[in-house]
C-alpha positions as a printed NumPy array, in Angstrom:
array([[ 34.138,  33.544, -36.921],
       [ 34.079,  30.826, -39.762],
       [ 30.485,  29.157, -39.538],
       [ 30.029,  25.83 , -38.315],
       [ 29.294,  23.147, -40.909],
       [ 27.035,  20.125, -40.254],
       [ 27.828,  17.375, -39.394],
       [ 25.207,  15.124, -41.387],
       [ 21.842,  15.688, -43.221],
       [ 18.886,  13.98 , -43.848],
       [ 16.991,  14.277, -47.54 ],
       [ 13.289,  14.005, -47.165],
       [ 11.554,  13.353, -50.915],
       [  7.652,  12.664, -50.607],
       [  5.44 ,  10.622, -52.829],
       [  4.278,  11.188, -55.948],
       [  2.619,   9.158, -59.258],
       [  3.614,   7.145, -61.711],
       [  3.303,   9.573, -64.818],
       [  3.479,  13.679, -64.329],
       [  4.552,  15.785, -66.41 ],
       [  3.919,  18.831, -64.408],
       [  5.463,  20.   , -61.22 ],
       [  3.725,  19.137, -57.717],
       [  1.233,  21.841, -56.588],
       [  2.703,  25.044, -54.217],
       [  2.691,  24.673, -50.427],
       [ -0.123,  23.124, -48.709],
       [ -2.328,  21.853, -51.838],
       [  1.051,  19.221, -52.065],
       [ -0.501,  16.841, -50.023],
       [  2.325,  14.072, -50.727],
       [  4.536,  17.074, -49.053],
       [  2.151,  18.08 , -46.307],
       [  2.254,  14.052, -45.693],
       [  5.822,  14.382, -44.574],
       [  6.104,  17.475, -42.686],
       [  5.314,  15.281, -39.386],
       [  8.204,  13.583, -39.964],
       [ 10.201,  16.23 , -40.802],
       [  9.765,  17.662, -37.423],
       [  9.969,  14.265, -35.848],
       [ 13.451,  13.922, -37.228],
       [ 14.895,  16.939, -36.569],
       [ 14.074,  16.433, -32.834],
       [ 15.675,  13.234, -32.815],
       [ 18.468,  13.532, -34.39 ],
       [ 19.389,  17.086, -33.04 ],
       [ 18.937,  19.377, -35.625],
       [ 17.542,  22.317, -33.544],
       [ 21.157,  22.872, -32.969],
       [ 22.246,  23.125, -36.695],
       [ 24.284,  20.027, -36.373],
       [ 22.237,  17.64 , -38.665],
       [ 20.458,  19.801, -41.987],
       [ 17.37 ,  18.329, -42.619],
       [ 16.146,  19.233, -46.37 ],
       [ 13.529,  18.453, -48.53 ],
       [ 14.463,  17.702, -52.026],
       [ 12.035,  19.618, -54.478],
       [ 10.658,  17.68 , -57.795],
       [ 10.604,  19.167, -61.245],
       [  7.671,  16.976, -62.222],
       [  5.246,  15.252, -60.167],
       [  5.502,  11.608, -61.49 ],
       [  8.091,   9.17 , -61.896],
       [  7.65 ,   9.128, -65.755],
       [  9.259,   5.519, -66.741],
       [ 12.483,   5.734, -67.82 ],
       [ 12.933,   9.368, -67.202],
       [ 13.177,   8.529, -63.77 ],
       [ 12.675,  12.259, -63.087],
       [ 12.3  ,  11.948, -58.863],
       [ 15.73 ,   9.87 , -59.109],
       [ 17.545,  12.781, -60.889],
       [ 16.26 ,  15.4  , -58.125],
       [ 17.663,  13.668, -55.482],
       [ 20.861,  13.505, -57.126],
       [ 21.173,  17.274, -58.069],
       [ 19.926,  17.962, -54.069],
       [ 22.673,  15.567, -53.001],
       [ 25.294,  17.182, -55.444],
       [ 24.477,  20.629, -54.051],
       [ 24.358,  19.18 , -50.226],
       [ 27.761,  18.389, -51.065],
       [ 28.365,  22.054, -52.172],
       [ 27.035,  23.337, -49.538],
       [ 28.147,  21.564, -46.023],
       [ 31.455,  19.082, -48.092],
       [ 31.603,  15.247, -47.533],
       [ 28.854,  14.955, -45.105],
       [ 27.003,  11.346, -44.178],
       [ 23.679,  11.713, -45.471],
       [ 20.326,   9.189, -44.941],
       [ 17.433,   9.41 , -47.352],
       [ 13.884,   9.304, -45.993],
       [ 11.081,   8.791, -48.253],
       [  7.859,   7.586, -49.327],
       [  6.606,   5.497, -51.794],
       [  7.825,   7.163, -55.566],
       [ 10.338,   9.068, -53.035],
       [ 11.506,   5.929, -51.4  ],
       [ 11.973,   4.358, -54.797],
       [ 14.165,   7.303, -55.72 ],
       [ 15.619,   7.302, -52.494],
       [ 16.926,   3.55 , -52.906],
       [ 17.82 ,   4.597, -56.247],
       [ 20.112,   7.386, -55.113],
       [ 21.633,   5.551, -52.633],
       [ 24.522,   4.889, -54.577],
       [ 25.902,   8.402, -54.175],
       [ 28.552,   8.944, -52.149],
       [ 27.38 ,  11.009, -49.764],
       [ 24.343,   8.64 , -48.697],
       [ 24.965,   6.536, -45.622],
       [ 21.406,   4.955, -45.405],
       [ 18.118,   4.659, -46.27 ],
       [ 14.633,   5.177, -44.686],
       [ 11.749,   3.979, -46.904],
       [  8.155,   4.316, -46.094],
       [  5.692,   2.427, -47.953],
       [  8.301,   2.118, -51.026],
       [  7.566,   1.38 , -54.641],
       [  9.305,  -1.269, -54.928],
       [  9.484,  -2.765, -58.745],
       [ 11.343,  -6.252, -59.708],
       [ 13.397,  -5.158, -61.839],
       [ 14.819,  -1.987, -59.699],
       [ 18.355,  -2.373, -58.971],
       [ 19.892,  -3.248, -56.027],
       [ 23.426,  -2.649, -56.46 ],
       [ 24.025,   0.754, -56.037],
       [ 22.96 ,  -0.273, -52.405],
       [ 26.043,  -2.221, -51.642],
       [ 27.344,  -1.255, -48.529],
       [ 24.177,   0.963, -47.197],
       [ 22.037,   0.789, -44.504],
       [ 18.372,  -0.104, -45.673],
       [ 15.398,  -0.137, -43.102],
       [ 12.208,   0.017, -44.919],
       [  8.481,   0.09 , -43.451],
       [  5.4  ,  -0.825, -44.807],
       [  2.09 ,  -1.472, -43.535],
       [  0.478,  -4.32 , -43.952],
       [ -3.454,  -2.6  , -45.578],
       [ -1.111,  -1.067, -47.767],
       [ -3.16 ,  -1.472, -51.076],
       [ -1.018,   0.902, -53.118],
       [  2.602,  -0.4  , -52.833],
       [  2.981,  -4.022, -51.953],
       [  4.481,  -5.153, -48.855],
       [  5.99 ,  -8.68 , -50.533],
       [  8.011,  -6.257, -53.142],
       [  9.438,  -4.651, -50.067],
       [ 10.409,  -7.594, -48.288],
       [ 11.699,  -8.856, -51.62 ],
       [ 13.998,  -6.159, -52.155],
       [ 15.161,  -6.298, -48.868],
       [ 16.342,  -9.736, -49.667],
       [ 18.325,  -8.83 , -52.82 ],
       [ 19.747,  -5.952, -51.75 ],
       [ 21.623,  -7.771, -48.64 ],
       [ 22.668, -10.656, -50.986],
       [ 24.2  ,  -7.262, -53.265],
       [ 26.468,  -6.283, -50.191],
       [ 23.566,  -3.717, -48.433],
       [ 22.547,  -3.896, -44.466],
       [ 18.593,  -4.131, -44.828],
       [ 15.907,  -4.667, -42.562],
       [ 12.011,  -4.395, -43.278],
       [  9.519,  -3.606, -40.155],
       [  5.911,  -4.38 , -40.416],
       [  3.234,  -2.026, -39.285],
       [  0.355,  -3.966, -38.104],
       [ -3.004,  -1.849, -39.637],
       [ -0.55 ,   0.288, -41.238],
       [ -2.366,   1.883, -44.656],
       [ -0.468,   3.699, -47.333],
       [ -0.768,   7.132, -46.381],
       [  0.614,   6.288, -43.108],
       [ -2.896,   8.077, -41.208],
       [ -3.409,   4.625, -39.151],
       [ -1.029,   4.714, -36.452],
       [  0.745,   7.783, -37.388],
       [  2.429,   8.238, -33.9  ],
       [  3.93 ,   5.102, -34.691],
       [  5.261,   5.768, -37.949],
       [  6.804,   9.458, -36.628],
       [  8.423,   8.053, -33.802],
       [  9.909,   4.51 , -35.298],
       [ 10.943,   6.735, -38.466],
       [ 12.755,   9.22 , -36.435],
       [ 14.707,   6.747, -34.168],
       [ 15.694,   5.433, -36.941],
       [ 17.395,   8.073, -39.103],
       [ 18.846,   9.107, -35.971],
       [ 20.445,   5.778, -35.506],
       [ 21.723,   5.648, -39.099],
       [ 23.271,   9.103, -38.742],
       [ 24.713,   7.919, -35.209],
       [ 23.512,  10.39 , -33.153],
       [ 21.148,   7.528, -31.184],
       [ 20.802,   4.094, -30.83 ],
       [ 18.875,   1.668, -33.275],
       [ 15.746,  -0.879, -31.633],
       [ 17.993,  -3.668, -30.964],
       [ 16.05 ,  -5.837, -33.38 ],
       [ 16.655,  -3.711, -35.807],
       [ 20.454,  -3.28 , -35.615],
       [ 20.246,  -7.344, -35.374],
       [ 18.61 ,  -7.285, -38.562],
       [ 20.969,  -5.014, -40.428],
       [ 23.756,  -7.677, -39.311],
       [ 22.424, -10.564, -41.059],
       [ 24.816, -12.317, -43.725],
       [ 23.862, -11.541, -47.26 ],
       [ 22.307, -15.227, -47.871],
       [ 20.078, -14.521, -44.886],
       [ 15.913, -15.246, -46.098],
       [ 13.669, -12.252, -46.34 ],
       [ 11.885, -13.319, -43.355],
       [ 14.821, -13.572, -40.889],
       [ 15.051,  -9.471, -42.023],
       [ 11.785,  -8.737, -41.342],
       [ 10.53 ,  -7.481, -37.826],
       [  6.818,  -6.568, -36.401],
       [  7.271,  -2.769, -34.829],
       [  4.713,  -4.481, -32.033],
       [  7.848,  -6.797, -31.591],
       [ 10.725,  -3.724, -31.479],
       [ 10.177,  -3.   , -27.586],
       [  8.603,  -0.193, -25.943],
       [ 11.117,   2.117, -27.164],
       [ 11.382,   3.206, -30.681],
       [ 14.941,   4.704, -30.012],
       [ 17.511,   5.613, -26.782],
       [ 20.559,   6.804, -26.264],
       [ 23.542,   7.934, -27.864],
       [ 24.763,   5.209, -30.469],
       [ 27.296,   2.724, -29.059],
       [ 31.063,   3.531, -29.795],
       [ 32.249,   1.716, -32.478],
       [ 29.166,   1.266, -34.461],
       [ 29.71 ,   1.559, -38.159]])
């Protein structure tokens, strides 16, 4: 019997440092990687990954840092996408990244497999390109108490990307910090629902779906939502027929 190929995939990219030429430490010593494990488990449950229909993989970094123009994690992400294409074919992929990993996910989103990006406390320098996000769904979550990466820069990127042809939305987590420790269950639930929603296996929260449909000229504030106003259910049942 031929092996059944997955219908979709999620690639998870943990955070890192601005500079760092050595590889990340292994296993539990890699704290940014450990931080993403609850998200991996939540995404697997929400997307139906235990049945083998959705692959959930973690991107391995060759270097600990972004390292300026080298943009090392970006190349690791593209390598992982190419390897996934060899393994599973042209499956739709959602990239899920935190901090530096979110920056790499946004930069790698021009890859043909990528359908969307979910970025957690993303690192969004003002000069980073956005044209590669055209035609993609991009949802960025940021805590308003983050002192490591800028919520304002995230909001600016969502507006720039929308003007470039992306469908974008930002969700503010009130009381949320960069490590996503405060209100951790809310981070996990919403992220899992967003990933499943972008893959089409569940419905997106209504306000998120509406924000993704805003016109390119919409103000940044119109595409910025409050987690606590998304409703009691962060994700629902099967996605409605015909959605993108």
